Amino acid sequence: MTDSPLISRRTLMQAAAIAAPLALTPGMLSAAGKPALRDAMLLDPAIRYFNAANIAPTFRSVAAVHESETRAFQMDPSVERRALYPKAADALRARIAKRLNVTAQEIALVRNSSEANTVAVRGLALKAGDRIILTDHNHPSTWDSWKLRAEREGLDLHVVPVPVDAKSPQELFDSIAAAVTPNTKAIFLSHMSNITGIIYPVAEIAKLAKAKNIWLHADGAQTFGWMQLDLAALGVDSYSGSTHKWLMGPLEGGMLYVKQERQAELQPIMMSHGYWLTDEANLNTAQKYEILGQRDDPRLMAFAATLDVLDGVGQAAIEQAARQRAASMRQALSAVPGAKPFGSGVDAITGPVITVAFPGRDVAALRAKLWQAKIATAASKIGGAGAIRFSPHVYNSDDDVAAVIEGLRAV
């Protein structure tokens, strides 16, 4: 970025000073004590944060770049200066594509997973009676959007209950396969459930979908950022991701992947002025899904700065650390008297979201007590019963987990 005209050398130097950069290595993710990566974040040192499934804190370097570029943008919002942003968008698409083992022509830059999911929901050509398979753990951006479309167009919306206590990928696969009929046209899944952390065997489901010419969309809001993703190997037709969750990046950043050979089947949901579009031929790529009007262009630079941090650590190290942290925390929570974590905890189908019920206890009061100790969690419900959702990430430490356990035992 130092050679880019989008940010001046002076601005970058100022941003670097604000960010107090650290030497980034996989060792920064050590679970003992406080991970060094935590020191690179803006998060208040007093807060023990367990809500990455909603919004994760970002890094000083990312916030500094975003702020500096925003100031530069507002100082000169001319068409001439903004002509530089398509270059940043092109570079970012290529960078994301490389991380996901796909091509830049298959990546659209959107505002978040919800927007990406909605493009996939609204863009498919369907007719009355066509079956769409969802699960009861789908995010509202797919569930509610499909419900609205089904009511208007007479679609057969089939909701598969997630087998929460499943102990193998096969059980999850079977629950989806059993719902497939000759009229099935699309399957929409959350790759990892934001409710229980259950991970669907997407690659196996993709083989089934391809054999029957069924569109498979995976909502990657809960996987993009912590999990190593090879979308070509997964075999999905479309996939979404956000920057503000597990990627630990800025707000209002996201991506939509659409397999190149199927893009003609998925129409864009909006066609505004496409000033990022440098060549009309790019309307034959995934760029057609991002012609969405004026956006926060400086966010492009913040997105890239986030990838700088993650690349310094390494995606393999991030996934390993996230899995280890979640597994150790699940084990610790399971030992709390009266706590009932949902899910089997089997490694192959379990990610870093842990939802815990406390039968007979006032869950709202319990969460409030944790927050008094500056422990941030999320409220959840399963089967109508209140629960607490913990979503630990690589910046959490053994000490953070110990504080949670102490807080739960003390109430």
Short mmCIF file of C-alpha atoms in Angstrom, two decimals:
data_model
loop_
_atom_site.label_atom_id
_atom_site.label_comp_id
_atom_site.label_asym_id
_atom_site.label_seq_id
_atom_site.Cartn_x
_atom_site.Cartn_y
_atom_site.Cartn_z
CA MET A 1 0.00 0.00 0.00
CA THR A 2 2.92 2.38 0.44
CA ASP A 3 3.15 2.78 -3.35
CA SER A 4 -0.56 3.44 -3.77
CA PRO A 5 -1.78 6.98 -4.46
CA LEU A 6 -4.89 6.25 -2.39
CA ILE A 7 -3.05 7.04 0.83
CA SER A 8 -0.18 9.46 1.11
CA ARG A 9 3.14 8.41 2.62
CA ARG A 10 2.60 10.91 5.43
CA THR A 11 -0.85 9.50 6.17
CA LEU A 12 0.51 5.98 6.31
CA MET A 13 3.24 7.07 8.71
CA GLN A 14 0.64 8.72 10.93
CA ALA A 15 -1.56 5.63 10.79
CA ALA A 16 1.39 3.41 11.67
CA ALA A 17 2.18 5.56 14.68
CA ILE A 18 -1.40 5.37 15.90
CA ALA A 19 -1.56 1.63 15.31
CA ALA A 20 1.54 0.77 17.37
CA PRO A 21 2.20 -2.20 15.08
CA LEU A 22 3.57 -5.47 16.39
CA ALA A 23 5.69 -8.08 14.66
CA LEU A 24 3.04 -10.53 13.46
CA THR A 25 3.73 -14.23 13.84
CA PRO A 26 1.68 -17.37 14.61
CA GLY A 27 3.14 -17.19 18.12
CA MET A 28 0.93 -14.19 18.78
CA LEU A 29 -1.97 -16.61 19.18
CA SER A 30 -0.63 -18.37 22.27
CA ALA A 31 -3.53 -19.23 24.55
CA ALA A 32 -1.60 -18.87 27.79
CA GLY A 33 -2.05 -15.53 29.50
CA LYS A 34 -2.96 -12.76 27.06
CA PRO A 35 -2.32 -13.46 23.35
CA ALA A 36 0.02 -10.83 21.96
CA LEU A 37 -2.41 -10.28 19.10
CA ARG A 38 -4.81 -8.79 21.65
CA ASP A 39 -2.41 -5.88 22.13
CA ALA A 40 -2.81 -4.96 18.46
CA MET A 41 -6.56 -4.36 18.96
CA LEU A 42 -8.51 -1.25 19.92
CA LEU A 43 -10.67 -3.24 22.34
CA ASP A 44 -10.83 -1.82 25.86
CA PRO A 45 -8.32 -3.82 27.97
CA ALA A 46 -10.95 -4.15 30.71
CA ILE A 47 -13.37 -6.08 28.46
CA ARG A 48 -13.24 -9.85 28.04
CA TYR A 49 -14.97 -10.20 24.69
CA PHE A 50 -16.84 -13.38 23.68
CA ASN A 51 -19.09 -12.19 20.86
CA ALA A 52 -17.15 -12.59 17.60
CA ALA A 53 -20.22 -14.26 16.06
CA ASN A 54 -21.88 -10.84 16.16
CA ILE A 55 -19.12 -8.24 15.85
CA ALA A 56 -15.43 -8.76 16.57
CA PRO A 57 -13.12 -5.93 17.59
CA THR A 58 -10.68 -4.73 14.97
CA PHE A 59 -7.02 -3.74 15.01
CA ARG A 60 -5.49 -0.35 15.65
CA SER A 61 -3.80 -0.49 12.27
CA VAL A 62 -7.11 -1.14 10.49
CA ALA A 63 -8.95 1.65 12.29
CA ALA A 64 -6.07 4.05 11.64
CA VAL A 65 -5.99 3.31 7.91
CA HIS A 66 -9.77 3.63 7.67
CA GLU A 67 -9.78 6.93 9.53
CA SER A 68 -6.87 8.36 7.53
CA GLU A 69 -8.37 7.39 4.18
CA THR A 70 -11.79 8.70 5.22
CA ARG A 71 -10.24 12.07 6.03
CA ALA A 72 -8.40 12.07 2.71
CA PHE A 73 -11.63 11.18 0.89
CA GLN A 74 -13.57 13.98 2.57
CA MET A 75 -10.80 16.47 1.83
CA ASP A 76 -11.02 15.59 -1.85
CA PRO A 77 -14.22 13.76 -2.87
CA SER A 78 -13.73 14.68 -6.51
CA VAL A 79 -14.55 12.30 -9.31
CA GLU A 80 -10.90 12.47 -10.29
CA ARG A 81 -9.66 11.17 -6.96
CA ARG A 82 -12.40 8.58 -6.64
CA ALA A 83 -11.26 7.14 -9.96
CA LEU A 84 -8.48 5.52 -7.95
CA TYR A 85 -10.87 3.26 -6.00
CA PRO A 86 -11.58 0.79 -8.83
CA LYS A 87 -7.88 -0.11 -8.70
CA ALA A 88 -8.18 -0.81 -4.98
CA ALA A 89 -11.32 -2.88 -5.61
CA ASP A 90 -9.60 -4.90 -8.33
CA ALA A 91 -6.64 -5.61 -6.05
CA LEU A 92 -8.93 -6.60 -3.18
CA ARG A 93 -11.01 -8.99 -5.29
CA ALA A 94 -7.83 -10.68 -6.48
CA ARG A 95 -6.53 -10.96 -2.93
CA ILE A 96 -9.75 -12.44 -1.57
CA ALA A 97 -9.96 -14.85 -4.50
CA LYS A 98 -6.45 -16.13 -3.82
CA ARG A 99 -7.35 -16.77 -0.17
CA LEU A 100 -10.43 -18.72 -1.22
CA ASN A 101 -8.81 -20.57 -4.17
CA VAL A 102 -11.15 -19.10 -6.77
CA THR A 103 -10.81 -16.38 -9.41
CA ALA A 104 -11.21 -12.63 -9.03
CA GLN A 105 -14.00 -12.79 -11.64
CA GLU A 106 -16.03 -14.84 -9.12
CA ILE A 107 -15.81 -12.30 -6.27
CA ALA A 108 -18.16 -9.37 -5.65
CA LEU A 109 -17.46 -6.76 -2.98
CA VAL A 110 -20.65 -6.09 -1.04
CA ARG A 111 -21.54 -4.59 2.33
CA ASN A 112 -21.95 -7.75 4.44
CA SER A 113 -23.12 -11.34 4.38
CA SER A 114 -26.76 -10.32 4.65
CA GLU A 115 -26.51 -8.37 1.41
CA ALA A 116 -24.63 -11.23 -0.26
CA ASN A 117 -27.22 -13.75 0.94
CA THR A 118 -30.05 -11.57 -0.34
CA VAL A 119 -28.49 -11.36 -3.80
CA ALA A 120 -28.46 -15.16 -3.90
CA VAL A 121 -32.05 -15.42 -2.60
CA ARG A 122 -33.54 -12.85 -4.95
CA GLY A 123 -31.46 -13.53 -8.04
CA LEU A 124 -32.46 -17.10 -8.89
CA ALA A 125 -35.18 -17.72 -11.48
CA LEU A 126 -37.87 -19.91 -9.90
CA LYS A 127 -41.51 -20.82 -10.40
CA ALA A 128 -44.42 -21.79 -8.16
CA GLY A 129 -43.96 -25.22 -6.62
CA ASP A 130 -40.15 -25.16 -6.68
CA ARG A 131 -38.68 -26.42 -3.42
CA ILE A 132 -36.07 -24.47 -1.45
CA ILE A 133 -34.37 -26.27 1.45
CA LEU A 134 -33.31 -24.29 4.52
CA THR A 135 -32.55 -25.24 8.12
CA ASP A 136 -34.03 -23.75 11.26
CA HIS A 137 -30.58 -22.30 12.00
CA ASN A 138 -30.45 -20.15 8.87
CA HIS A 139 -29.75 -16.49 9.49
CA PRO A 140 -32.75 -14.16 9.02
CA SER A 141 -31.07 -12.72 5.91
CA THR A 142 -31.85 -16.00 4.17
CA TRP A 143 -34.76 -17.30 6.23
CA ASP A 144 -36.86 -14.10 6.18
CA SER A 145 -35.94 -13.26 2.58
CA TRP A 146 -36.96 -16.70 1.39
CA LYS A 147 -40.15 -16.58 3.43
CA LEU A 148 -41.16 -13.32 1.76
CA ARG A 149 -40.35 -14.63 -1.70
CA ALA A 150 -42.09 -17.95 -1.09
CA GLU A 151 -45.29 -16.22 0.02
CA ARG A 152 -45.32 -14.01 -3.06
CA GLU A 153 -44.36 -16.64 -5.63
CA GLY A 154 -45.84 -19.85 -4.27
CA LEU A 155 -42.51 -21.55 -3.56
CA ASP A 156 -42.24 -24.68 -1.41
CA LEU A 157 -40.04 -23.53 1.47
CA HIS A 158 -38.90 -26.65 3.33
CA VAL A 159 -37.20 -26.09 6.70
CA VAL A 160 -35.03 -28.92 8.04
CA PRO A 161 -34.55 -28.98 11.84
CA VAL A 162 -30.85 -29.02 12.70
CA PRO A 163 -30.03 -32.24 14.57
CA VAL A 164 -28.34 -30.36 17.41
CA ASP A 165 -27.00 -33.49 19.05
CA ALA A 166 -25.55 -34.92 15.84
CA LYS A 167 -22.28 -36.78 16.37
CA SER A 168 -21.09 -37.04 12.77
CA PRO A 169 -21.13 -35.16 9.45
CA GLN A 170 -23.19 -38.02 8.05
CA GLU A 171 -26.12 -37.23 10.34
CA LEU A 172 -26.13 -33.63 9.14
CA PHE A 173 -25.83 -34.70 5.51
CA ASP A 174 -28.65 -37.21 5.85
CA SER A 175 -31.01 -34.60 7.29
CA ILE A 176 -30.54 -32.48 4.15
CA ALA A 177 -30.54 -35.35 1.66
CA ALA A 178 -33.85 -36.66 3.04
CA ALA A 179 -35.53 -33.35 2.17
CA VAL A 180 -34.50 -33.35 -1.50
CA THR A 181 -37.29 -33.95 -4.02
CA PRO A 182 -37.42 -33.75 -7.83
CA ASN A 183 -38.73 -30.19 -7.43
CA THR A 184 -35.80 -29.03 -5.28
CA LYS A 185 -34.05 -26.09 -6.94
CA ALA A 186 -31.88 -24.64 -4.16
CA ILE A 187 -30.32 -25.47 -0.80
CA PHE A 188 -29.32 -22.59 1.47
CA LEU A 189 -27.24 -23.41 4.55
CA SER A 190 -25.30 -21.60 7.21
CA HIS A 191 -21.86 -23.21 6.87
CA MET A 192 -21.56 -22.83 10.63
CA SER A 193 -24.62 -22.17 12.75
CA ASN A 194 -24.56 -18.88 14.63
CA ILE A 195 -26.84 -20.54 17.18
CA THR A 196 -24.86 -23.62 18.19
CA GLY A 197 -21.63 -23.64 16.19
CA ILE A 198 -22.60 -26.76 14.23
CA ILE A 199 -20.65 -27.00 10.95
CA TYR A 200 -22.39 -28.58 7.97
CA PRO A 201 -20.46 -30.94 5.64
CA VAL A 202 -20.81 -28.54 2.73
CA ALA A 203 -18.51 -30.39 0.32
CA GLU A 204 -20.56 -33.59 0.59
CA ILE A 205 -23.84 -31.69 0.24
CA ALA A 206 -22.39 -29.91 -2.81
CA LYS A 207 -21.79 -33.24 -4.54
CA LEU A 208 -25.43 -34.16 -3.99
CA ALA A 209 -26.59 -30.75 -5.21
CA LYS A 210 -24.44 -30.85 -8.34
CA ALA A 211 -25.69 -34.32 -9.28
CA LYS A 212 -29.27 -33.06 -9.14
CA ASN A 213 -28.64 -29.58 -10.59
CA ILE A 214 -29.59 -27.90 -7.30
CA TRP A 215 -28.14 -24.48 -6.46
CA LEU A 216 -26.14 -24.63 -3.21
CA HIS A 217 -25.50 -21.42 -1.30
CA ALA A 218 -23.49 -21.42 1.93
CA ASP A 219 -23.71 -18.47 4.30
CA GLY A 220 -20.13 -18.06 5.51
CA ALA A 221 -20.76 -15.24 7.97
CA GLN A 222 -19.60 -17.53 10.79
CA THR A 223 -16.65 -19.11 8.97
CA PHE A 224 -15.10 -16.36 6.83
CA GLY A 225 -12.12 -15.13 8.83
CA TRP A 226 -11.28 -17.98 11.19
CA MET A 227 -11.60 -21.02 8.91
CA GLN A 228 -9.32 -21.87 6.01
CA LEU A 229 -11.66 -21.90 3.04
CA ASP A 230 -11.18 -23.52 -0.36
CA LEU A 231 -14.39 -22.70 -2.18
CA ALA A 232 -13.33 -24.56 -5.30
CA ALA A 233 -12.92 -27.72 -3.22
CA LEU A 234 -16.18 -27.11 -1.35
CA GLY A 235 -18.02 -27.04 -4.66
CA VAL A 236 -20.63 -24.43 -3.67
CA ASP A 237 -22.40 -22.31 -6.27
CA SER A 238 -22.32 -19.22 -4.07
CA TYR A 239 -20.85 -18.22 -0.71
CA SER A 240 -21.01 -15.11 1.48
CA GLY A 241 -18.75 -13.50 4.06
CA SER A 242 -18.50 -10.40 6.26
CA THR A 243 -15.50 -8.45 7.49
CA HIS A 244 -16.88 -7.39 10.87
CA LYS A 245 -17.14 -10.81 12.49
CA TRP A 246 -14.39 -13.44 12.60
CA LEU A 247 -12.21 -11.56 10.12
CA MET A 248 -11.83 -8.81 12.76
CA GLY A 249 -12.13 -6.12 10.12
CA PRO A 250 -14.18 -2.97 9.50
CA LEU A 251 -17.94 -2.62 9.45
CA GLU A 252 -19.72 -2.55 6.09
CA GLY A 253 -17.45 -4.95 4.30
CA GLY A 254 -18.35 -8.27 2.75
CA MET A 255 -17.97 -10.52 -0.24
CA LEU A 256 -20.10 -12.73 -2.43
CA TYR A 257 -18.61 -15.61 -4.39
CA VAL A 258 -20.54 -16.94 -7.38
CA LYS A 259 -19.14 -19.81 -9.44
CA GLN A 260 -18.29 -18.45 -12.86
CA GLU A 261 -20.11 -21.07 -14.90
CA ARG A 262 -23.35 -20.40 -13.01
CA GLN A 263 -23.34 -16.61 -12.94
CA ALA A 264 -25.76 -16.42 -15.88
CA GLU A 265 -28.36 -18.12 -13.65
CA LEU A 266 -28.10 -15.53 -10.86
CA GLN A 267 -29.27 -12.03 -11.68
CA PRO A 268 -28.22 -8.95 -9.71
CA ILE A 269 -30.87 -7.40 -7.47
CA MET A 270 -29.89 -3.79 -8.12
CA MET A 271 -28.25 -1.85 -10.93
CA SER A 272 -27.05 1.55 -9.81
CA HIS A 273 -24.24 3.74 -11.10
CA GLY A 274 -21.19 1.50 -11.22
CA TYR A 275 -18.25 3.82 -10.86
CA TRP A 276 -16.08 0.89 -9.72
CA LEU A 277 -16.79 -0.68 -13.10
CA THR A 278 -13.79 0.01 -15.30
CA ASP A 279 -14.89 -2.16 -18.21
CA GLU A 280 -18.40 -3.06 -19.38
CA ALA A 281 -17.12 -6.60 -19.95
CA ASN A 282 -16.93 -6.96 -16.17
CA LEU A 283 -20.71 -7.12 -16.08
CA ASN A 284 -20.15 -10.69 -17.24
CA THR A 285 -18.32 -11.38 -13.97
CA ALA A 286 -19.37 -11.26 -10.31
CA GLN A 287 -18.90 -7.49 -10.42
CA LYS A 288 -22.48 -7.26 -11.65
CA TYR A 289 -23.60 -8.12 -8.09
CA GLU A 290 -21.85 -5.11 -6.55
CA ILE A 291 -23.35 -2.23 -8.61
CA LEU A 292 -25.07 -1.01 -5.47
CA GLY A 293 -24.59 2.76 -5.42
CA GLN A 294 -22.38 4.96 -3.25
CA ARG A 295 -20.55 3.14 -0.50
CA ASP A 296 -17.85 3.73 2.09
CA ASP A 297 -14.93 3.54 -0.33
CA PRO A 298 -12.25 4.00 2.36
CA ARG A 299 -13.46 0.69 3.75
CA LEU A 300 -11.67 -0.97 0.83
CA MET A 301 -8.39 0.14 2.35
CA ALA A 302 -9.44 -1.02 5.82
CA PHE A 303 -10.41 -4.43 4.42
CA ALA A 304 -6.96 -4.72 2.82
CA ALA A 305 -5.28 -3.62 6.06
CA THR A 306 -7.15 -6.39 7.91
CA LEU A 307 -5.80 -8.96 5.48
CA ASP A 308 -2.32 -7.55 6.09
CA VAL A 309 -2.66 -8.43 9.78
CA LEU A 310 -4.10 -11.90 9.17
CA ASP A 311 -1.52 -12.73 6.53
CA GLY A 312 1.18 -11.87 9.04
CA VAL A 313 -0.19 -14.49 11.40
CA GLY A 314 -1.24 -17.12 8.85
CA GLN A 315 -4.70 -18.57 8.24
CA ALA A 316 -3.69 -22.08 9.33
CA ALA A 317 -2.50 -20.74 12.68
CA ILE A 318 -5.70 -18.72 13.11
CA GLU A 319 -7.94 -21.72 12.47
CA GLN A 320 -5.94 -23.96 14.77
CA ALA A 321 -6.00 -21.39 17.57
CA ALA A 322 -9.74 -20.70 17.15
CA ARG A 323 -10.59 -24.39 17.29
CA GLN A 324 -8.38 -25.02 20.31
CA ARG A 325 -9.77 -22.05 22.19
CA ALA A 326 -13.36 -23.11 21.51
CA ALA A 327 -12.74 -26.74 22.45
CA SER A 328 -11.06 -25.85 25.74
CA MET A 329 -13.80 -23.36 26.60
CA ARG A 330 -16.55 -25.85 25.78
CA GLN A 331 -14.89 -28.34 28.11
CA ALA A 332 -14.62 -25.76 30.89
CA LEU A 333 -18.25 -24.69 30.49
CA SER A 334 -19.40 -28.31 30.55
CA ALA A 335 -17.88 -28.64 34.04
CA VAL A 336 -19.92 -25.74 35.47
CA PRO A 337 -22.71 -27.17 37.69
CA GLY A 338 -26.08 -26.86 35.95
CA ALA A 339 -24.63 -25.71 32.60
CA LYS A 340 -25.85 -27.52 29.47
CA PRO A 341 -23.86 -26.70 26.32
CA PHE A 342 -25.75 -27.54 23.12
CA GLY A 343 -24.21 -29.81 20.53
CA SER A 344 -22.09 -32.92 20.79
CA GLY A 345 -18.80 -31.06 20.59
CA VAL A 346 -17.45 -33.51 18.00
CA ASP A 347 -14.51 -31.76 16.35
CA ALA A 348 -15.54 -32.50 12.75
CA ILE A 349 -18.85 -30.66 13.09
CA THR A 350 -18.17 -28.10 15.82
CA GLY A 351 -16.83 -24.56 15.54
CA PRO A 352 -16.13 -21.65 17.91
CA VAL A 353 -19.70 -20.88 18.94
CA ILE A 354 -20.86 -22.35 22.25
CA THR A 355 -24.45 -21.89 23.38
CA VAL A 356 -25.20 -22.86 26.97
CA ALA A 357 -28.51 -23.29 28.76
CA PHE A 358 -28.85 -22.97 32.54
CA PRO A 359 -32.11 -24.75 33.47
CA GLY A 360 -33.79 -23.28 36.51
CA ARG A 361 -31.67 -20.12 36.51
CA ASP A 362 -32.44 -16.56 35.43
CA VAL A 363 -30.32 -16.43 32.29
CA ALA A 364 -30.83 -12.69 31.74
CA ALA A 365 -29.63 -11.97 35.26
CA LEU A 366 -26.71 -14.31 34.74
CA ARG A 367 -25.63 -12.45 31.59
CA ALA A 368 -26.05 -9.13 33.37
CA LYS A 369 -23.80 -10.36 36.16
CA LEU A 370 -21.14 -11.37 33.65
CA TRP A 371 -21.33 -7.94 32.04
CA GLN A 372 -20.82 -6.28 35.42
CA ALA A 373 -17.44 -8.03 35.31
CA LYS A 374 -16.96 -6.69 31.76
CA ILE A 375 -17.49 -10.11 30.15
CA ALA A 376 -19.32 -9.59 26.84
CA THR A 377 -21.57 -12.41 25.62
CA ALA A 378 -24.76 -12.74 23.56
CA ALA A 379 -28.29 -13.74 24.51
CA SER A 380 -29.66 -16.77 22.69
CA LYS A 381 -32.61 -19.13 22.68
CA ILE A 382 -32.96 -22.77 21.74
CA GLY A 383 -36.34 -24.42 21.83
CA GLY A 384 -37.77 -21.28 23.40
CA ALA A 385 -35.46 -21.51 26.41
CA GLY A 386 -33.04 -18.72 27.23
CA ALA A 387 -29.35 -19.41 26.83
CA ILE A 388 -26.00 -17.63 26.67
CA ARG A 389 -23.87 -17.73 23.55
CA PHE A 390 -20.10 -17.55 23.84
CA SER A 391 -18.06 -17.10 20.67
CA PRO A 392 -14.38 -17.06 21.65
CA HIS A 393 -11.71 -16.08 19.16
CA VAL A 394 -7.94 -15.93 18.83
CA TYR A 395 -7.68 -12.84 21.03
CA ASN A 396 -9.19 -14.64 24.03
CA SER A 397 -6.94 -16.16 26.66
CA ASP A 398 -7.03 -18.83 29.35
CA ASP A 399 -7.49 -15.98 31.83
CA ASP A 400 -10.55 -14.77 29.93
CA VAL A 401 -12.12 -18.22 30.06
CA ALA A 402 -11.27 -18.59 33.75
CA ALA A 403 -13.04 -15.30 34.45
CA VAL A 404 -16.17 -16.62 32.70
CA ILE A 405 -16.15 -19.83 34.72
CA GLU A 406 -15.62 -17.95 37.96
CA GLY A 407 -18.47 -15.59 37.11
CA LEU A 408 -20.88 -18.44 36.35
CA ARG A 409 -20.01 -20.32 39.53
CA ALA A 410 -20.34 -17.22 41.68
CA VAL A 411 -23.94 -16.46 40.76
#
